[in-house]
């Protein structure tokens, strides 16, 4: 059950990410996001929660930048970043 609740959080974070950054998303961020969304939901959730670090092949600046943006709490305003 905890795993299912966590997966819902993945979708909420992705939705929030697009609402905040869709208009200003760079190609670099889009590449990082693509690499992250290619992961399984469980692996992505582990990265979002910091339970795991990105594997070496994913530990790029693009991926780390997008992870940081995805980890932002709901009340952070995009203009403050």
PDB file of C-alpha atoms in Angstrom:
ATOM      1  CA  UNK A   1       0.000   0.000   0.000  1.00  0.00           C
ATOM      2  CA  UNK A   2       2.800   2.438   0.847  1.00  0.00           C
ATOM      3  CA  UNK A   3       4.332   1.741  -2.575  1.00  0.00           C
ATOM      4  CA  UNK A   4       1.042   2.617  -4.319  1.00  0.00           C
ATOM      5  CA  UNK A   5       0.716   5.896  -2.434  1.00  0.00           C
ATOM      6  CA  UNK A   6       4.292   6.681  -3.398  1.00  0.00           C
ATOM      7  CA  UNK A   7       3.601   6.075  -7.071  1.00  0.00           C
ATOM      8  CA  UNK A   8       0.744   8.559  -6.946  1.00  0.00           C
ATOM      9  CA  UNK A   9       3.288  11.043  -5.672  1.00  0.00           C
ATOM     10  CA  UNK A  10       5.406  10.495  -8.805  1.00  0.00           C
ATOM     11  CA  UNK A  11       2.493  11.601 -10.963  1.00  0.00           C
ATOM     12  CA  UNK A  12       1.703  14.583  -8.736  1.00  0.00           C
ATOM     13  CA  UNK A  13       5.326  15.725  -8.875  1.00  0.00           C
ATOM     14  CA  UNK A  14       5.434  15.373 -12.653  1.00  0.00           C
ATOM     15  CA  UNK A  15       2.192  17.332 -13.008  1.00  0.00           C
ATOM     16  CA  UNK A  16       3.483  20.074 -10.697  1.00  0.00           C
ATOM     17  CA  UNK A  17       6.779  20.153 -12.621  1.00  0.00           C
ATOM     18  CA  UNK A  18       4.997  20.744 -15.926  1.00  0.00           C
ATOM     19  CA  UNK A  19       2.712  23.401 -14.472  1.00  0.00           C
ATOM     20  CA  UNK A  20       5.743  25.280 -13.146  1.00  0.00           C
ATOM     21  CA  UNK A  21       8.308  24.817 -15.889  1.00  0.00           C
ATOM     22  CA  UNK A  22       6.543  23.890 -19.130  1.00  0.00           C
ATOM     23  CA  UNK A  23       6.892  27.375 -20.618  1.00  0.00           C
ATOM     24  CA  UNK A  24      10.568  27.708 -19.666  1.00  0.00           C
ATOM     25  CA  UNK A  25      11.803  24.133 -20.033  1.00  0.00           C
ATOM     26  CA  UNK A  26      15.192  24.066 -21.745  1.00  0.00           C
ATOM     27  CA  UNK A  27      16.361  21.364 -24.138  1.00  0.00           C
ATOM     28  CA  UNK A  28      18.875  20.330 -21.518  1.00  0.00           C
ATOM     29  CA  UNK A  29      16.131  19.899 -18.902  1.00  0.00           C
ATOM     30  CA  UNK A  30      13.995  18.042 -21.435  1.00  0.00           C
ATOM     31  CA  UNK A  31      16.851  15.565 -21.989  1.00  0.00           C
ATOM     32  CA  UNK A  32      17.176  15.039 -18.240  1.00  0.00           C
ATOM     33  CA  UNK A  33      13.437  14.574 -17.876  1.00  0.00           C
ATOM     34  CA  UNK A  34      13.377  12.058 -20.720  1.00  0.00           C
ATOM     35  CA  UNK A  35      16.088   9.990 -19.074  1.00  0.00           C
ATOM     36  CA  UNK A  36      14.186  10.027 -15.784  1.00  0.00           C
ATOM     37  CA  UNK A  37      10.815   9.150 -17.298  1.00  0.00           C
ATOM     38  CA  UNK A  38      12.394   6.147 -19.014  1.00  0.00           C
ATOM     39  CA  UNK A  39      12.871   4.651 -15.529  1.00  0.00           C
ATOM     40  CA  UNK A  40      10.292   2.457 -13.871  1.00  0.00           C
ATOM     41  CA  UNK A  41       7.919   4.279 -11.521  1.00  0.00           C
ATOM     42  CA  UNK A  42       9.498   2.579  -8.507  1.00  0.00           C
ATOM     43  CA  UNK A  43      13.033   3.555  -9.522  1.00  0.00           C
ATOM     44  CA  UNK A  44      11.957   7.127 -10.197  1.00  0.00           C
ATOM     45  CA  UNK A  45      10.215   7.303  -6.817  1.00  0.00           C
ATOM     46  CA  UNK A  46      13.351   6.070  -5.078  1.00  0.00           C
ATOM     47  CA  UNK A  47      15.335   8.864  -6.755  1.00  0.00           C
ATOM     48  CA  UNK A  48      12.726  11.504  -5.933  1.00  0.00           C
ATOM     49  CA  UNK A  49      12.700  10.508  -2.272  1.00  0.00           C
ATOM     50  CA  UNK A  50      16.477  10.280  -2.101  1.00  0.00           C
ATOM     51  CA  UNK A  51      16.396   6.597  -1.197  1.00  0.00           C
ATOM     52  CA  UNK A  52      18.784   6.015  -4.099  1.00  0.00           C
ATOM     53  CA  UNK A  53      21.207   8.133  -6.056  1.00  0.00           C
ATOM     54  CA  UNK A  54      21.177   8.117  -9.848  1.00  0.00           C
ATOM     55  CA  UNK A  55      23.243   5.283 -11.284  1.00  0.00           C
ATOM     56  CA  UNK A  56      26.482   6.392 -12.917  1.00  0.00           C
ATOM     57  CA  UNK A  57      25.005   6.413 -16.431  1.00  0.00           C
ATOM     58  CA  UNK A  58      22.201   8.748 -15.254  1.00  0.00           C
ATOM     59  CA  UNK A  59      24.218  10.980 -12.949  1.00  0.00           C
ATOM     60  CA  UNK A  60      24.436  13.782 -15.516  1.00  0.00           C
ATOM     61  CA  UNK A  61      23.988  17.482 -14.806  1.00  0.00           C
ATOM     62  CA  UNK A  62      20.708  17.422 -16.730  1.00  0.00           C
ATOM     63  CA  UNK A  63      19.267  14.593 -14.650  1.00  0.00           C
ATOM     64  CA  UNK A  64      20.451  16.066 -11.352  1.00  0.00           C
ATOM     65  CA  UNK A  65      18.969  19.468 -12.243  1.00  0.00           C
ATOM     66  CA  UNK A  66      15.584  17.980 -13.114  1.00  0.00           C
ATOM     67  CA  UNK A  67      15.611  15.823  -9.971  1.00  0.00           C
ATOM     68  CA  UNK A  68      16.178  18.948  -7.903  1.00  0.00           C
ATOM     69  CA  UNK A  69      13.231  20.662  -9.603  1.00  0.00           C
ATOM     70  CA  UNK A  70      11.000  17.611  -9.163  1.00  0.00           C
ATOM     71  CA  UNK A  71      11.874  17.492  -5.462  1.00  0.00           C
ATOM     72  CA  UNK A  72      10.676  21.056  -4.850  1.00  0.00           C
ATOM     73  CA  UNK A  73       7.800  21.156  -2.339  1.00  0.00           C
ATOM     74  CA  UNK A  74       4.368  22.175  -3.624  1.00  0.00           C
ATOM     75  CA  UNK A  75       4.505  25.623  -2.030  1.00  0.00           C
ATOM     76  CA  UNK A  76       7.735  26.774  -3.733  1.00  0.00           C
ATOM     77  CA  UNK A  77       6.957  29.419  -6.334  1.00  0.00           C
ATOM     78  CA  UNK A  78       8.817  28.993  -9.614  1.00  0.00           C
ATOM     79  CA  UNK A  79       9.998  32.608  -9.618  1.00  0.00           C
ATOM     80  CA  UNK A  80      11.871  32.026  -6.358  1.00  0.00           C
ATOM     81  CA  UNK A  81      14.094  29.349  -7.917  1.00  0.00           C
TER      82      UNK A  81
END
